[in-house]
Amino acid sequence: MSTVRHHILTVHVENKAGVLARVAGLFSRRGFNIFSLAVAPTDDARFSRITIVVDVESAPLEQIVHQLDKLVNVVSISELSPADAVQRELLLATVEASPAERSQVIQLVGVFGGEVLDVGATRLTVMLAGPPEKLDDFERLLETYAVADLQRTGLVALPKIDGRSVRPLREPATA
Amino acid sequence: MKLTGAQALIKSLEMEGVEVMFGLPGGAILPVYDPILGSSIRHVLVRHEQGAGHMAEGYAMVTGRPGVAMVTSGPGATNIVTALSNAYMDSTPLVVITGQVPTASIGTDAFQECDITGVTMGITKHNWLVKTAQDIPETVASAFHVATTGRPGPVLVDVPKDVSFAEMDWHWPPALDLPGFRSPSAPETADVQAAAALVASATRPVIYAGGGILKARAVEELRVLAERTGIPVVTTLMARGAFPDSHPQCLGMPGMHGNYTAVTALQRSDLLIALGTRFDDRVTGRIDAFAPGAKVVHVDIDPAELNKVRRADVAIAADCKLAIGALAATLEGAPAPDLSEWWSQLRRWQEAFPLYYSQSDEPPIKPQMVVEKLRDLSPDDTILVSGVGQHQMWAAQYWRFDHPYSWVNSGGAGTMGFAVPAAIGAKMGRPDRTVWAVDGDGCFQMTAQELVTASAERVPVKVAILNNAYLGMVRQWQEMFYGERYSEVYLSPDLPDYVKWAEAMGCVGLRAESPDEVGTVIEKANAIDDRPVVVDFRTDAFEKVFPMVPAGASNDDIVVHPAQASGR
């Protein structure tokens, strides 16, 4: 999934009602494409972190960042280069697997380092966390079986500790 | 001191220096209308909430202070949405207060409930839903700060009825908590030097001045820069008056209905010095054919405008006043570039293609002639207001804009019906000045009822209706681009009877039907200063606005008046 078209933006926002709507609304009314989006409060409860994977074919990254920065609730924006970021995404899937197929699926999950979360007579629910590309591979192999349900979370990312990967595009206001 | 939320709201507005506000009460905002009775703020009761919004805009555009409007929830709030959108497009500072249903009823589809913060999210700089009365001073102060800081714009504060009733401890000034709100101010020296280097080496430069000059109050800096360098200046629709039309370096207005020289100067330029402007499609025409040989210096306080439409060779995110001042200072003492060849080219264009119309002694009256007579017979510092359409373009073309903050119109949004209420707001902001609205008959019918407000409040605005019995600009497009198939554009010259309508609204109603009456009737209108005046000018229905760059065409394909076409 992560191609050159995709850039990761880490957006610190005030943890206030309606902030997600403001961010999502901005993307939709300006015609910017969101590939994935994950949001949760940070350790400081006044702020949330939104990780947005944007499609820069829809608009130049510079324009997206400047427009985002105009939102009053957006405190700071950083771009994470995919190569220099630790990225993780979570996948949950419920797979149709007859008793004969079940061990194949479990083996596949094992190879990828995933977990089996739930087992029924003809189905099992599996989980895998990893970089998006690994999830893509896993998903493709799962499709050999009948996938009843599949959900991915969207990407979260942090800069590599020794990388020069964070480009602070907009610093928090100092005053 | 204990106050109710409603009292705190009005007191906060007073502390922000509000002298006039425009509005109309209703259920959810009722508690806030009670303390208005004892307030120093003059409240103007409008006849429709859209009028309150446009009045606040007119007030803001001539004073530079934020316009304030207050309306109730639901339909009251949605009626002011057009004005918010208009103010957002034209970067006009506006603070709109809306009532909201009680907190406990929000989300239940209560009577007159509307999610107005949701509706206006995309057309305000920011908006707030106030949760407790204690937050009111801080929210109001934040609203004024956001509306007026950086690139100005409208904000909205939504106040639930129970919050207005609740008690709070009054405190002022409040501490603002806006960790994500900031704006560029001073330019980087290296950028200014890079811009100066481009100026020094240009042979066909043009200063492309936008409305940001006026917002930044940078008129004087612009004059110094222009005179120091000798560079010609075009003023966009939003910047008319930012550089005097009578200045020998002023080329006038560029754009879809700009004059030939201003449009063509941009096209042939080798350096655009774009100041407080945003490369709007009405200026650029087809963007990939716009000023193809020009390098670009672009100054704007909104970084998102830089490189949005046209990539700049030097992009400066800064306040125009500071940036233009710095650029002029850098160029001080530098040898002015030799622009004599460029100027002789520009003068040849001006001679060959001036604005043109032809008025005979007989009716019909040409609309351009009305604007010229108004200009010549009214005080030099008259504030001119317009709606949207043909009349707006003739006003922008034929008025002589020699003073800043004397032109009020709806640019980006193109809001028909803007003129009458905006003129009232402008007159309240500058009661010392004559205020003329040049309006179309179509526009006038949208918001004319605010003349009742003007009569009741004794605000003596003057309205010139260029009555051509058509939605004229649409008619022009149907004639030129839809094979003269006129669809739903005819309005009739005498339905309604504008004179009787004016009189019914407490105004003086006048009419001119032939060219020789135009001057007399204008002088009569100018002599009236105790009530509003409406003049019904019966103008030529077939007159079109020229020059014209057809939508989506290159500025090179500018269409001049047919009488001039052979000269091209």
XYZ file of C-alpha atoms in Angstrom, chain A residues 3-154:
152
model
C 3.910 3.916 -2.406
C 5.534 7.203 -3.328
C 2.040 8.607 -3.676
C 1.549 8.193 0.028
C 2.945 10.454 2.695
C 2.494 10.107 6.420
C 1.445 13.201 8.321
C 1.434 13.249 12.086
C -0.921 15.956 13.183
C -1.160 17.128 16.774
C -4.558 18.586 17.468
C -6.362 19.989 20.456
C -8.526 17.279 21.960
C -11.792 19.138 21.466
C -15.221 18.203 20.184
C -15.482 18.288 16.416
C -11.762 18.322 15.625
C -11.900 15.141 13.564
C -14.834 16.582 11.602
C -12.815 19.725 10.907
C -9.873 17.713 9.591
C -12.001 15.312 7.557
C -14.157 18.161 6.263
C -11.104 20.058 5.087
C -9.887 17.035 3.119
C -13.249 16.466 1.486
C -14.032 20.066 0.542
C -10.591 20.671 -0.931
C -10.553 17.365 -2.776
C -7.569 15.919 -0.914
C -7.589 12.130 -0.620
C -7.055 10.394 2.718
C -5.667 6.902 2.319
C -5.969 6.045 6.005
C -6.474 7.853 9.239
C -5.945 6.883 12.864
C -6.687 9.073 15.855
C -6.246 8.740 19.609
C -5.451 10.951 22.597
C -1.762 11.430 23.447
C -0.233 11.072 26.909
C -1.234 14.696 27.418
C -5.033 14.488 27.497
C -5.398 18.003 26.078
C -4.087 16.794 22.721
C -4.720 14.016 20.248
C -2.483 12.664 17.542
C -3.926 12.014 14.118
C -1.856 9.910 11.759
C -2.995 10.579 8.225
C -1.691 8.784 5.181
C -2.393 11.179 2.327
C -2.448 10.610 -1.375
C -0.268 13.367 -2.802
C -1.519 12.736 -6.326
C -4.712 14.529 -5.318
C -2.884 17.694 -4.229
C 0.684 18.772 -3.487
C 1.739 17.910 0.053
C 2.695 21.546 0.661
C -0.858 22.661 -0.056
C -2.368 19.973 2.182
C -0.073 20.932 5.058
C -0.721 24.663 4.718
C -4.468 24.189 4.619
C -4.353 21.826 7.626
C -2.258 24.317 9.510
C -4.947 26.960 9.108
C -7.318 24.917 11.273
C -7.246 26.655 14.626
C -7.266 23.351 16.532
C -4.237 21.974 14.666
C -1.182 22.549 16.864
C 1.629 21.043 14.815
C 2.189 18.907 11.743
C 5.128 16.634 10.926
C 5.788 14.619 7.846
C 7.236 11.146 8.369
C 9.092 9.719 5.444
C 7.946 6.086 5.180
C 11.573 4.892 4.938
C 12.556 6.524 8.207
C 9.491 5.730 10.260
C 8.448 2.800 12.380
C 5.041 1.957 11.005
C 2.433 -0.432 12.274
C -1.057 -1.351 11.337
C -3.428 -3.936 12.763
C -5.524 -6.382 10.761
C -8.391 -8.539 12.031
C -9.922 -11.170 9.755
C -12.552 -13.841 10.133
C -11.835 -16.703 7.721
C -14.091 -19.550 6.657
C -12.035 -22.687 7.247
C -13.302 -26.226 7.352
C -11.689 -28.433 9.970
C -9.407 -29.723 7.202
C -8.265 -26.230 6.262
C -8.004 -24.920 9.788
C -4.442 -26.050 10.403
C -3.312 -24.458 7.121
C -4.695 -21.130 8.230
C -3.141 -21.438 11.669
C 0.171 -22.245 10.044
C -0.070 -19.205 7.810
C -0.791 -17.015 10.803
C 2.203 -18.517 12.547
C 4.508 -17.844 9.607
C 3.533 -14.168 9.678
C 3.778 -13.955 13.443
C 0.089 -13.252 13.917
C -2.352 -14.624 16.467
C -5.516 -16.645 16.391
C -8.046 -14.774 18.507
C -11.190 -16.854 18.165
C -12.088 -20.278 16.822
C -15.496 -21.660 15.828
C -16.653 -24.804 14.060
C -16.062 -23.494 10.558
C -14.458 -20.104 11.139
C -11.576 -18.526 12.907
C -10.643 -14.944 13.614
C -6.997 -14.010 13.252
C -4.957 -10.930 13.976
C -1.770 -9.534 12.518
C 0.110 -6.352 13.425
C 2.901 -5.156 11.224
C 4.036 -2.769 8.558
C 1.378 -2.188 5.924
C 3.237 -4.155 3.215
C 3.333 -7.234 5.416
C -0.402 -6.905 6.024
C -0.922 -6.607 2.256
C 0.939 -9.915 1.719
C -0.953 -11.622 4.510
C -4.288 -10.383 3.193
C -3.488 -11.693 -0.287
C -2.664 -15.137 1.054
C -5.753 -15.191 3.252
C -7.857 -14.704 0.151
C -7.058 -18.300 -0.784
C -9.711 -19.032 1.823
C -13.113 -17.429 2.073
C -12.683 -14.251 4.077
C -15.966 -13.493 5.872
C -14.870 -10.248 7.416
C -11.734 -8.157 7.400
C -10.852 -4.914 9.102
C -7.643 -2.871 9.038
C -6.999 0.027 11.395
C -5.012 2.394 9.240
